[in-house]
Coordinates of C-alpha atoms in Angstrom, one line a residue:
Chain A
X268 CA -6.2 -1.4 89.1
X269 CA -8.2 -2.8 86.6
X270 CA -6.1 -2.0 84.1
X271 CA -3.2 -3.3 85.2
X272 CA -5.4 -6.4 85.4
X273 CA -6.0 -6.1 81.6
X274 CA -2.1 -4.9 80.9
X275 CA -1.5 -8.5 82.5
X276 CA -4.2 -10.6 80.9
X277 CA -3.1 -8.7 77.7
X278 CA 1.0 -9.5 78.1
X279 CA -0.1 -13.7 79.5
X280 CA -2.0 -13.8 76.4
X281 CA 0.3 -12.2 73.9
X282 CA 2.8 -14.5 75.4
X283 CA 0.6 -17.7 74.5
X284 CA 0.0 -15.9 71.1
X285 CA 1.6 -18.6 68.1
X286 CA 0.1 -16.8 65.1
X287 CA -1.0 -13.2 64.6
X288 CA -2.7 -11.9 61.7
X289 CA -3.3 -8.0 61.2
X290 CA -5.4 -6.3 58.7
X291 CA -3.9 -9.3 56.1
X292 CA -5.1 -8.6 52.6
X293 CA -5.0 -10.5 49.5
X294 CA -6.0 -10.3 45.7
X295 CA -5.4 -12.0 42.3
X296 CA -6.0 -9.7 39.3
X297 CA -9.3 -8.2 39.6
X298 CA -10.3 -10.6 42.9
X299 CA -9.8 -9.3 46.0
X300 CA -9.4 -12.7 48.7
X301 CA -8.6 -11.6 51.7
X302 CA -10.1 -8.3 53.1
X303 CA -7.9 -6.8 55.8
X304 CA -8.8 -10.6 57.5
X305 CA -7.2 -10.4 61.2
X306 CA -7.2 -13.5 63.3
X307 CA -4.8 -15.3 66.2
X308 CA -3.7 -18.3 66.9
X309 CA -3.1 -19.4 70.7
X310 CA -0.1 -22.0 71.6
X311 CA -1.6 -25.3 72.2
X312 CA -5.4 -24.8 70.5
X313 CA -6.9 -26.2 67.0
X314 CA -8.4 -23.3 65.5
X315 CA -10.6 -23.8 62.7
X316 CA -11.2 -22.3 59.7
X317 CA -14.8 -22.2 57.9
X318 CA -16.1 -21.6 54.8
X319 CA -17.2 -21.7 51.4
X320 CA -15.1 -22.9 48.7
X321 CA -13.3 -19.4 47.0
X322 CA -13.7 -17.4 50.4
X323 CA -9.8 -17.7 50.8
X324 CA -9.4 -20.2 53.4
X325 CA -6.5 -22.1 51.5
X326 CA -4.8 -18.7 50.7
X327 CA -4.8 -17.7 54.5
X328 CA -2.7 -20.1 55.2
X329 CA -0.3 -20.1 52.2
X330 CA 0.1 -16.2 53.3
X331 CA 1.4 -17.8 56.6
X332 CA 4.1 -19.7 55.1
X333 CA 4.7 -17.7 52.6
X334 CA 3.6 -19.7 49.6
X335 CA 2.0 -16.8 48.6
X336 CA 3.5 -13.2 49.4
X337 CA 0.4 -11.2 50.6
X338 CA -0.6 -7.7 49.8
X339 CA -1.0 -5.7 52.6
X340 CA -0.8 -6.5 56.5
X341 CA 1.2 -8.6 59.3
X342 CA 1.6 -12.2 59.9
X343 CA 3.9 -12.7 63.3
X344 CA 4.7 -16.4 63.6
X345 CA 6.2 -16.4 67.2
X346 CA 6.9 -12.7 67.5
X347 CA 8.5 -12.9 63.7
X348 CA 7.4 -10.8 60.8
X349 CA 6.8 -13.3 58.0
X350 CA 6.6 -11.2 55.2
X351 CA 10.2 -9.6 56.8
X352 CA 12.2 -12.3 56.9
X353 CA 15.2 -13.3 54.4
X354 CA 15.5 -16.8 53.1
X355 CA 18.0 -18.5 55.5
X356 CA 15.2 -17.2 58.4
X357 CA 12.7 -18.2 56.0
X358 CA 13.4 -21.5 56.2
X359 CA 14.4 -21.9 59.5
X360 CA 11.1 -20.7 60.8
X361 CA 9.5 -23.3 57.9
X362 CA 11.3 -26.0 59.9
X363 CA 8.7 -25.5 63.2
X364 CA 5.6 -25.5 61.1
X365 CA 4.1 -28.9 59.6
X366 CA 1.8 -28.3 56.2
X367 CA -0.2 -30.7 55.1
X368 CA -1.6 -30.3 51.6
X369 CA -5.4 -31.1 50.4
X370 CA -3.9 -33.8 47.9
X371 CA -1.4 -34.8 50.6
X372 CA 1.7 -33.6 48.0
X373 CA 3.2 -36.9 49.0
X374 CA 6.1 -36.8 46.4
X375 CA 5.3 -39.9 43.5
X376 CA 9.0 -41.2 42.5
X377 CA 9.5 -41.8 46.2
X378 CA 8.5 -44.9 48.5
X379 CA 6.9 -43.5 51.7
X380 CA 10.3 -44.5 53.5
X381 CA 11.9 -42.1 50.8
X382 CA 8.9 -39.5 51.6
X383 CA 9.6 -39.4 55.2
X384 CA 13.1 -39.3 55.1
X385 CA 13.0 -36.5 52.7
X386 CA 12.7 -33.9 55.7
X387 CA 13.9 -35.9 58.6
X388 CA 17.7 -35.7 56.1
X389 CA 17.2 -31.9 55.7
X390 CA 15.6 -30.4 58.9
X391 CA 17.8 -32.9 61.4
X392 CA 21.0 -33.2 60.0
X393 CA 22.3 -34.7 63.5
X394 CA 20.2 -38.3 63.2
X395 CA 22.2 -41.2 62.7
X396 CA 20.5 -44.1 60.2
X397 CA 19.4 -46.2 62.9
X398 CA 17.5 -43.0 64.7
X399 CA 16.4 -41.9 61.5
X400 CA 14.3 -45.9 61.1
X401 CA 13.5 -45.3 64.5
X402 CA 11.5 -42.3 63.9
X403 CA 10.1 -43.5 60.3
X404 CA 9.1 -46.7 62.0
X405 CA 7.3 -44.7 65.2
X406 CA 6.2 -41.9 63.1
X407 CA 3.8 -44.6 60.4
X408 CA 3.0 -46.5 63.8
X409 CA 1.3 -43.3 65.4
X410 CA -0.4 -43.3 62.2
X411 CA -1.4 -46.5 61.5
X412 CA 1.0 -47.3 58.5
X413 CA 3.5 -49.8 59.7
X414 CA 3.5 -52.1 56.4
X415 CA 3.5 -49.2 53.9
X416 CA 7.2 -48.1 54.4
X417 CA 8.5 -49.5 51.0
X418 CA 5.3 -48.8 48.9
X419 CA 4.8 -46.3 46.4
X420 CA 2.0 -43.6 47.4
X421 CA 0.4 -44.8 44.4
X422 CA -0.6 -48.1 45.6
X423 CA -2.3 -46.0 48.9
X424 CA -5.9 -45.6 49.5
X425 CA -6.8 -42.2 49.7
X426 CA -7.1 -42.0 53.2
X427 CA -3.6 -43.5 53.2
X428 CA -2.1 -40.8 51.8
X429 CA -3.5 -38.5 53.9
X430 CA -2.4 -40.8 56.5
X431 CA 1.2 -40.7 55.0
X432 CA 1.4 -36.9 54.4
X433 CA 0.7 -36.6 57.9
X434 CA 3.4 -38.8 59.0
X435 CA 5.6 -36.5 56.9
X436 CA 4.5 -33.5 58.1
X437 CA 5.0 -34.4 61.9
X438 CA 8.1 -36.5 61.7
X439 CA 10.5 -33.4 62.0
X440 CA 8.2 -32.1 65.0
X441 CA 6.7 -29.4 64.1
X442 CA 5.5 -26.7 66.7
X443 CA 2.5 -25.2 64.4
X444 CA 0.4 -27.6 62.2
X445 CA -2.2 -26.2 59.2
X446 CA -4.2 -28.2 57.9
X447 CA -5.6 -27.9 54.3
X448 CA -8.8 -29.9 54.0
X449 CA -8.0 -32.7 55.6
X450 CA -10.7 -34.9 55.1
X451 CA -11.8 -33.4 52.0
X452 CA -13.0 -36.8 49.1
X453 CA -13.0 -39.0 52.1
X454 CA -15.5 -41.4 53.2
X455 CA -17.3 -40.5 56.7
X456 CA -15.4 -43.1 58.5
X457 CA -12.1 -42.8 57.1
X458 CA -12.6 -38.6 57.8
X459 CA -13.4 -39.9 61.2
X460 CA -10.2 -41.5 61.5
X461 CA -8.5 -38.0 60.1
X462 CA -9.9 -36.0 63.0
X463 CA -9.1 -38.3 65.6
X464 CA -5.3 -38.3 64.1
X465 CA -5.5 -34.7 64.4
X466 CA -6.4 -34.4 67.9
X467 CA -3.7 -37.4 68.8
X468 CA -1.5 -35.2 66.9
X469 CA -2.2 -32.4 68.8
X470 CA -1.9 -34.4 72.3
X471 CA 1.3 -36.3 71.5
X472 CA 3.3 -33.5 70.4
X473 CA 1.5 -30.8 71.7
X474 CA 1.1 -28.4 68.5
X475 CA -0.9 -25.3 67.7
X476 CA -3.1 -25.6 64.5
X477 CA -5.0 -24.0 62.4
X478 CA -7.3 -26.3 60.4
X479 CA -9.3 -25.2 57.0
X480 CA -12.1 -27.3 56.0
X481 CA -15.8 -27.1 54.9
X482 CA -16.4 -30.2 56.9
X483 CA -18.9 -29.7 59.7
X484 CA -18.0 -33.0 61.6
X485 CA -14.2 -32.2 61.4
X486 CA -15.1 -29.0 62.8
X487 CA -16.8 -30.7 65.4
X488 CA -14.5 -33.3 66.3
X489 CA -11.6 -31.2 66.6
X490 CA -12.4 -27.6 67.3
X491 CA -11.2 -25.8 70.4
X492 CA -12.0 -22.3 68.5
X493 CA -13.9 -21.5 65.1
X494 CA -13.9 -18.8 62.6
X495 CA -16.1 -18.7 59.7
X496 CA -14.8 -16.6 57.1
X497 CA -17.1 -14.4 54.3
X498 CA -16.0 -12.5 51.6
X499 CA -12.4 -12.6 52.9
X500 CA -13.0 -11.5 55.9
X501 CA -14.0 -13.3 60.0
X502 CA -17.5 -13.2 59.7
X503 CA -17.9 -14.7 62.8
X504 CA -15.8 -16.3 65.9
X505 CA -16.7 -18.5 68.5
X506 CA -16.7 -22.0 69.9
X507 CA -18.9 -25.0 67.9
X508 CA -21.9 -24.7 70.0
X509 CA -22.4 -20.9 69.4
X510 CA -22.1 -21.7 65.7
X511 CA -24.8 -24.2 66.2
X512 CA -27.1 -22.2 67.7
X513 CA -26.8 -19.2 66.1
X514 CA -29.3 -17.8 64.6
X515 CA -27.8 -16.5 61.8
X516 CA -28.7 -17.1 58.4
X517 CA -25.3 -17.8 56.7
X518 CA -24.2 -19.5 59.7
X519 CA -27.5 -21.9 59.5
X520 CA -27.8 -22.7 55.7
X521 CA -23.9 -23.7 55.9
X522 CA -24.2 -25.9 58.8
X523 CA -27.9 -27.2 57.2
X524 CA -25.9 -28.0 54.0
X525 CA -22.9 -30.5 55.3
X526 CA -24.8 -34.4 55.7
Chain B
X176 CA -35.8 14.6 1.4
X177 CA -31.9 14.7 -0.6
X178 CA -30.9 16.5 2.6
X179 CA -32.2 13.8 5.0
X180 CA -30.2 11.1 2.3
X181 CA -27.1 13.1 2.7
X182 CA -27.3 13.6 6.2
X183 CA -27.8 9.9 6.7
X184 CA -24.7 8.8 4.8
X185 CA -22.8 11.1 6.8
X186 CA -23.7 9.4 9.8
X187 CA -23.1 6.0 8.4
X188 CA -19.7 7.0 7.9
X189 CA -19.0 8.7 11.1
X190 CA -20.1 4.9 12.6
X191 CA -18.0 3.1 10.4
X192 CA -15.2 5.5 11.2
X193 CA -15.7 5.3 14.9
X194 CA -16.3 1.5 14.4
X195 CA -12.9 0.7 12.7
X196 CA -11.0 3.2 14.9
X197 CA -12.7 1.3 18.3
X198 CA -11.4 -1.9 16.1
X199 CA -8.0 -0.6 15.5
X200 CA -8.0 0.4 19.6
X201 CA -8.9 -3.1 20.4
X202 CA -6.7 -4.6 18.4
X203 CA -3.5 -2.2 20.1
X204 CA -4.6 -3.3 23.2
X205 CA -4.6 -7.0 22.8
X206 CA -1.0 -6.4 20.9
X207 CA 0.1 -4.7 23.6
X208 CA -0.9 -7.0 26.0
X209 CA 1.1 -10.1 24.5
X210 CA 4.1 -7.9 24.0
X211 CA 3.7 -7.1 28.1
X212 CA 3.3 -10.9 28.4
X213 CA 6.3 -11.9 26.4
X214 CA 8.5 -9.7 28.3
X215 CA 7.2 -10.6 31.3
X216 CA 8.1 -14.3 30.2
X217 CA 11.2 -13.4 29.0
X218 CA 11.7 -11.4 32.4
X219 CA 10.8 -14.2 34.3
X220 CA 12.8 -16.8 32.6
X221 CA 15.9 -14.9 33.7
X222 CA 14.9 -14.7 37.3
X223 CA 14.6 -18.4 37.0
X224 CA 17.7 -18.8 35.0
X225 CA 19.6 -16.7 37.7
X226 CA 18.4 -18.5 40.5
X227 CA 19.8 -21.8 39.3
X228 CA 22.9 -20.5 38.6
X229 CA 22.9 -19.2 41.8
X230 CA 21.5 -22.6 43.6
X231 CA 24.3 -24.6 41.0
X232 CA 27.2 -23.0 43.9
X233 CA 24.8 -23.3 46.4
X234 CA 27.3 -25.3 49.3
X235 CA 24.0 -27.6 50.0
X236 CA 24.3 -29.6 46.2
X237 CA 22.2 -32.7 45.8
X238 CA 24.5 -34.9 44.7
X239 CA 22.4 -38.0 44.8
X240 CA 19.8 -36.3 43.5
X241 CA 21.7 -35.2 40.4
X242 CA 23.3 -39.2 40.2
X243 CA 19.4 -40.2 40.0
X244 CA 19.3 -38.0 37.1
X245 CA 22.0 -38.9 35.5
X246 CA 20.5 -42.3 35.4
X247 CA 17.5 -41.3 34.0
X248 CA 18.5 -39.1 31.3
X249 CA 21.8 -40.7 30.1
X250 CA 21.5 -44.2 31.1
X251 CA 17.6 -44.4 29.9
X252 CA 17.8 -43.0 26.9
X253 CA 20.6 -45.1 25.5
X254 CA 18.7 -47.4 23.9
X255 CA 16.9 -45.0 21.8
X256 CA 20.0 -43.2 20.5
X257 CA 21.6 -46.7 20.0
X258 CA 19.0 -47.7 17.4
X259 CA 18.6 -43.1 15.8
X260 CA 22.7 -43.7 15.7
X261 CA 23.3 -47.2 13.9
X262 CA 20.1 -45.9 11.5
X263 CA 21.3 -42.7 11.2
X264 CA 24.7 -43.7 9.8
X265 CA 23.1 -45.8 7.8
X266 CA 21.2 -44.5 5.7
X267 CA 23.4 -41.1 5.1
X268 CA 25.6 -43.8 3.6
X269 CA 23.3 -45.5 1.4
X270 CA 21.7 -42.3 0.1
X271 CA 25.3 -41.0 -0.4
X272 CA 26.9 -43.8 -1.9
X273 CA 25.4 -43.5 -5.4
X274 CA 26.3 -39.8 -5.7
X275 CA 29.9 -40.8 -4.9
X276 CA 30.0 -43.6 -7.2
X277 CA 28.9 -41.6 -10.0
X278 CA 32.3 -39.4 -9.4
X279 CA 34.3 -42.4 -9.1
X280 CA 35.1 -41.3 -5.3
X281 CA 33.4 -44.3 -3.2
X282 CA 36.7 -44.4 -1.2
X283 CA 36.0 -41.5 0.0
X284 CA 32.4 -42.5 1.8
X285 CA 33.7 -43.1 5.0
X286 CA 35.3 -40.0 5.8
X287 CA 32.2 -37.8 4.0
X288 CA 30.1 -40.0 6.7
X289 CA 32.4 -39.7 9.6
X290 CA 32.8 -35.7 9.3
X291 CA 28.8 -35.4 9.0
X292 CA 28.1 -37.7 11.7
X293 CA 31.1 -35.7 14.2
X294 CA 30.1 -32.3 13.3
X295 CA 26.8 -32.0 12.7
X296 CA 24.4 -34.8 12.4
X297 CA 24.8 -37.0 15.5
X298 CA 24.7 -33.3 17.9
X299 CA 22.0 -32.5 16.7
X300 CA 20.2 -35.7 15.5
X301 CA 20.8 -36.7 19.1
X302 CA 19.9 -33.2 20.7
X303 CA 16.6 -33.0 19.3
X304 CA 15.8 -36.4 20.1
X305 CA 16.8 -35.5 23.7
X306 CA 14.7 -32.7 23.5
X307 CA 11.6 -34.9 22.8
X308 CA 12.4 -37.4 25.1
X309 CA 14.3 -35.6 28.1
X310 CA 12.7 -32.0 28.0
X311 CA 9.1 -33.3 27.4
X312 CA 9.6 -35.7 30.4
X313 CA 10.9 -33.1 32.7
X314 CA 8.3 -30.6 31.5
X315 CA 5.4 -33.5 32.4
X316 CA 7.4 -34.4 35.4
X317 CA 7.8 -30.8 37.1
X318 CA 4.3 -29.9 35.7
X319 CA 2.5 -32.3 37.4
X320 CA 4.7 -32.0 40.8
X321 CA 3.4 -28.3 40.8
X322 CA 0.2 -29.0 40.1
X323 CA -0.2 -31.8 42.7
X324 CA 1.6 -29.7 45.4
X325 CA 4.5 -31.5 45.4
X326 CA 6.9 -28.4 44.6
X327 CA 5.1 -26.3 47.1
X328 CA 5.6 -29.3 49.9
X329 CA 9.4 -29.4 49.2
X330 CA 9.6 -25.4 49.8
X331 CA 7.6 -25.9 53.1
X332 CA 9.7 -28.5 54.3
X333 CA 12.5 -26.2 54.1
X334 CA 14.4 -27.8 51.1
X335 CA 14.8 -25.1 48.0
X336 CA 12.9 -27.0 44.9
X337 CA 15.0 -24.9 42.6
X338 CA 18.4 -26.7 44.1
X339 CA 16.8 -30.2 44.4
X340 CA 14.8 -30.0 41.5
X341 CA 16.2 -27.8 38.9
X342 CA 20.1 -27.6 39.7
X343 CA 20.1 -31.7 39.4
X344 CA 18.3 -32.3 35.7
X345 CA 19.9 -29.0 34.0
X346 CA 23.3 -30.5 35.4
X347 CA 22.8 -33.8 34.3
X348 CA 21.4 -32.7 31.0
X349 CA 24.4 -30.4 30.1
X350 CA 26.4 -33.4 31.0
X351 CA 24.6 -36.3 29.9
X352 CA 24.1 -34.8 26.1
X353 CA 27.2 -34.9 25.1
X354 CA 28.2 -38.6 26.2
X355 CA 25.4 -39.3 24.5
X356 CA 26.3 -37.6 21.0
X357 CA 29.5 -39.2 21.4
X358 CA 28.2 -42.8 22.0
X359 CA 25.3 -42.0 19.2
X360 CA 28.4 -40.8 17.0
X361 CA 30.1 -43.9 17.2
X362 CA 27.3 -46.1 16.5
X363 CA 26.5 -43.8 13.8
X364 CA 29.8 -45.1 11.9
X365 CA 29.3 -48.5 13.2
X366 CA 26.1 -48.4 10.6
X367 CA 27.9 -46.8 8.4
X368 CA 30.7 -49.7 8.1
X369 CA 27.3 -52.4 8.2
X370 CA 25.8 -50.3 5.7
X371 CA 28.9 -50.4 3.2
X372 CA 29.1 -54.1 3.7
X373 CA 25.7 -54.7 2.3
X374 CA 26.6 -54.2 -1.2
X375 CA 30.4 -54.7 -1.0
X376 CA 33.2 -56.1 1.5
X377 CA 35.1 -53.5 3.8
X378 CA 37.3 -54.6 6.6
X379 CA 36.1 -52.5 9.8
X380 CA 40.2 -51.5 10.1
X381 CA 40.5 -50.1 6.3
X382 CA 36.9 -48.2 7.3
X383 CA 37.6 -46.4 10.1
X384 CA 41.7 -46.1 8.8
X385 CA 39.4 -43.8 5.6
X386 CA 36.7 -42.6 7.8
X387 CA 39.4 -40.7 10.8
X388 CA 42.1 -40.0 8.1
X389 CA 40.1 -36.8 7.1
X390 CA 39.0 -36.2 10.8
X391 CA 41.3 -33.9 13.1
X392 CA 40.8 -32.4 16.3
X393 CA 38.7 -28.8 15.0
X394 CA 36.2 -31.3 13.4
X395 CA 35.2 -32.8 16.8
X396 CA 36.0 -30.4 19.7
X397 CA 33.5 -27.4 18.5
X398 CA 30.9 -30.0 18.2
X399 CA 31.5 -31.6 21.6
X400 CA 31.2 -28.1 23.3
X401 CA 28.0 -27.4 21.7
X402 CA 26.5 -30.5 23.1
X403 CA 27.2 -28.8 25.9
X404 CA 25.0 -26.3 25.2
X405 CA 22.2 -27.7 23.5
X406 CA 22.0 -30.3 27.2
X407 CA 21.7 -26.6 29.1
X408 CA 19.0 -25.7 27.2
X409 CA 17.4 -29.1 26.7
X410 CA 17.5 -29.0 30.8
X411 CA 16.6 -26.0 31.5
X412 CA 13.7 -25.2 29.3
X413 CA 12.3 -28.5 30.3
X414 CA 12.3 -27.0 34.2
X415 CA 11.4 -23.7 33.3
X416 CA 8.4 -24.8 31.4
X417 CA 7.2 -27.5 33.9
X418 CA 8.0 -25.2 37.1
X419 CA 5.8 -22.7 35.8
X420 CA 3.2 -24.9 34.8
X421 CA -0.6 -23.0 35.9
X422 CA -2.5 -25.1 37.5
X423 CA -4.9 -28.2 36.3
X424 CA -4.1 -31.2 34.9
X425 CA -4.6 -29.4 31.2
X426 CA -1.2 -27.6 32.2
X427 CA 0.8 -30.3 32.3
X428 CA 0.2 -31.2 28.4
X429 CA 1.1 -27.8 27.7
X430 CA 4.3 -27.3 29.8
X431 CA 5.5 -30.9 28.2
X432 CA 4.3 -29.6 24.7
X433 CA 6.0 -26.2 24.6
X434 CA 9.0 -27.9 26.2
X435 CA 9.7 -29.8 23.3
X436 CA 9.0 -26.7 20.8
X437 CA 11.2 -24.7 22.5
X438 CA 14.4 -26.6 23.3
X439 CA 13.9 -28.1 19.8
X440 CA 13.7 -24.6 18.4
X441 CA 17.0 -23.8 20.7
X442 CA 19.0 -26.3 19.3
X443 CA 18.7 -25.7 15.7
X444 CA 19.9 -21.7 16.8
X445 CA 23.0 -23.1 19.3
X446 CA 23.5 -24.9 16.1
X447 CA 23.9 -21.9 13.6
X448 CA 25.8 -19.8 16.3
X449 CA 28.2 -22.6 16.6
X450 CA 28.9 -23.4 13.4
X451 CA 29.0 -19.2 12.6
X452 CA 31.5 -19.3 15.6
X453 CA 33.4 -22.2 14.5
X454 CA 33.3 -20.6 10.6
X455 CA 35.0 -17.5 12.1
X456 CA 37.8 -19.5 13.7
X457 CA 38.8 -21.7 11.1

């Protein structure tokens, strides 16, 4: 009987499984990154992804969408095989996950408009002009952004951009969102702002994410689930309060570092 | 004590032996590794060649895209080659005007200028211009789009950077070139008929009746079609060098540098297979 319990407990929750990462190992040269690092995301939480600068957060997920072809183990995003699938699927599956990049990658010969029509053209093909506007116009609103549509992102504030990159990233409506140091060289209010975006982000359109920073009061601000990676590997998993009271040294001289 | 001196030697030498052969070791292995990294360039450069070939068919083409382009490496770069063509033609005529005189054969200065500018001076005058202006700016262009994340936000948002990027400038570089040889070709001989008129009176009508009177159709069509080719590789090595820029703002320099070398460098070869090709025709 109990068993059958934890058959269905098992099957609910590998049906709410997004992201799963098995034994996932990667190395450049001589450096080994990622150490046979397993993890899963669940639909509908922010997961997020501690740790020092070079212990392969950033890589993580670049393995996921296959920015960078890992060595050894499985990444399933919705039941699919990452490292299995051809181009065309490639892409398609590309299309339900929203990236956005530590510099924001917003692309510099283009006005935001141009930047945010860049994907919207690509990913839905069916929008006429007018709905295309529509969804600009909403999209910068949700954001904050309304009179930055025919600016270059080179006359944006930092936090801007980030602001800007987001709208890009969640214009086509992505299912899955990571997150690359979001609020990495910004101020504490305008980081503020970042995480609160996040979590509206996560409401509105009701996305899975997985979010890598060093930045203790994202973490806290958005968290539903953290993992602190070590040497490439989940040194330890839990929810922000257990992090904050563990008595761990690691765990306390990186939560004793951030401000 | 002589057997202690002997000995000593001995040793000295078997040290200096084991010294150069560790050098000579050393030295095998560093040549080895830059031959393992030039064929792993050259290896690579293929792959990246074959995939643009391959995204060039590709049904999804990015026509605006490659329009933009067009713009900015033809339209852009006129007034450059406006001034490098009048000058050009210029001054071949009035460093080749007292040479001629000295024959007696000054007629015959607009149609020495004309067939230098058509067949080989204005290509590849005008090439390796293009390859310091156009390759250099696509290196510096791709380079820092690769190290900003740029390219790598294009791939994620499902659109092939290879197609949008690298299809559209080759394209409009292969193209591009040789309206701009032509254009630079005909201002050449426009400063050639100025330059004549400095020191004597020509009517434009008598100098371009003497300058296409010795020009026929094998003087201008091989050197159109390798504009062709010196636009593919002006293109493409710009790309090439700026897609595979490393990362760090230092790379950028770099991939814009060795752009420049390189499709320089590949215009002077097209150049001497062409005219080796041409040679064997004629």
């Amino acid at each position: 009987m109990s068993n059958k319990v934890g058959d269905i407990a098992k099957s609910s929750e590998t049906s709410n499984l997004v992201i799963e990462i098995n034994n996932l190992s990667k190395g450049f040269d001589d450096l080994q990154v990622l150490k046979n690092l397993s993890l899963n995301l669940f639909n509908g939480e922010n997961l997020v992804v501690l740790g020092k600068s070079g212990s392969g957060k950033s890589v993580l997920i670049k393995c996921i969408v296959r920015l960078i072809n890992s060595d050894r183990g499985t990444i399933k995003v919705f039941g699919k095989n990452v490292n299995e699938l051809k181009s065309k699927e490639l892409s398609k599956l590309r299309q339900k996950i929203g990236f956005l990049f530590q510099s924001g990658a917003l692309y510099d010969s283009m006005t935001i408009k141009q930047n945010l029509e860049f994907p919207l053209i690509r990913i839905k093909k069916k929008l006429t002009k007018k709905e295309r506007d529509e969804k600009i116009e909403e999209v910068l609103e949700n954001v904050g952004l309304t009179d930055t549509l025919h600016k270059m992102p080179s006359e944006l504030s930092g936090g801007m951009r980030k602001r800007a990159s987001l709208a890009r990233t969640i214009i086509v409506d992505p299912m899955i969102m990571l997150y690359d140091e979001p609020t990495t060289g910004l101020d504490p209010e305008t980081s503020s702002g970042i995480s609160t975006l996040i979590n509206d982000v996560q409401k509105k359109y009701n996305t899975s994410s997985i979010i890598i920073t060093h930045d203790i009061e994202c973490a806290r601000a958005t968290a539903d689930r953290i993992i602190m990676l070590k040497d490439g590997d989940v040194y330890m998993e839990g929810n922000i309060d257990e992090f904050e009271n563990s008595s761990d040294e690691t765990i306390q001289s990186f939560f004793k570092e951030k401000p | 004590m002589k057997k202690l001196g002997s000995s000593s030697k001995v040793t000295k030498k078997a040290i200096f032996v084991k010294l150069q052969i560790m050098r000579l070791g050393e030295k095998t292995y560093k040549k080895k590794q830059e031959a393992n990294r030039m064929f792993a360039a050259i290896g690579d450069f293929t792959l990246f060649f074959w995939q643009t070939l391959k995204e060039a068919f590709s049904l999804d083409f990015e026509f605006n895209e490659f329009l933009r382009q067009c713009f900015q490496i033809g339209y852009k770069t006129v007034p450059l080659i406006s001034v490098t063509g009048m000058i050009m033609g210029a001054v071949l005529t009035i460093q080749s005007r007292p040479v001629l005189a000295d024959f007696g054969a000054v007629s015959l200065l607009p149609g020495m200028v004309a067939a230098s500018i058509i067949r080989e001076m204005g290509p590849v005058i005008t090439a390796l211009i293009c390859a310091g202006k156009i390759g250099s700016g696509i290196g510096a262009e791709l380079g820092s789009m690769k190290v900003s994340e740029q390219i790598d936000a294009m791939e994620v948002s499902s659109t092939h950077p290879i197609r949008f990027l690298v299809v559209t400038r080759v394209l409009a570089a292969t193209l591009m070139i040789p309206v701009l040889v032509m254009y630079a070709d005909a201002l050449g001989i426009l400063g050639s008929w100025a330059a004549i008129n400095i020191k004597g009176s020509v009517s434009f009508v008598l100098f371009f009746h003497q300058a296409f009177r010795v020009i026929d159709f094998m003087d201008f069509f091989p050197a159109v079609i390798k504009t062709f080719f010196f636009g593919a590789a002006i293109g493409l090595v710009g790309c090439y060098k700026g897609y595979t820029a490393a990362q760090g703002t230092e790379s950028v320099g770099k991939a814009a540098n060795s752009a420049v070398v390189i499709a320089s460098l590949l215009v002077i070869i097209i150049d001497l297979i062409a005219v080796q090709i041409t040679d064997m025709l004629l």
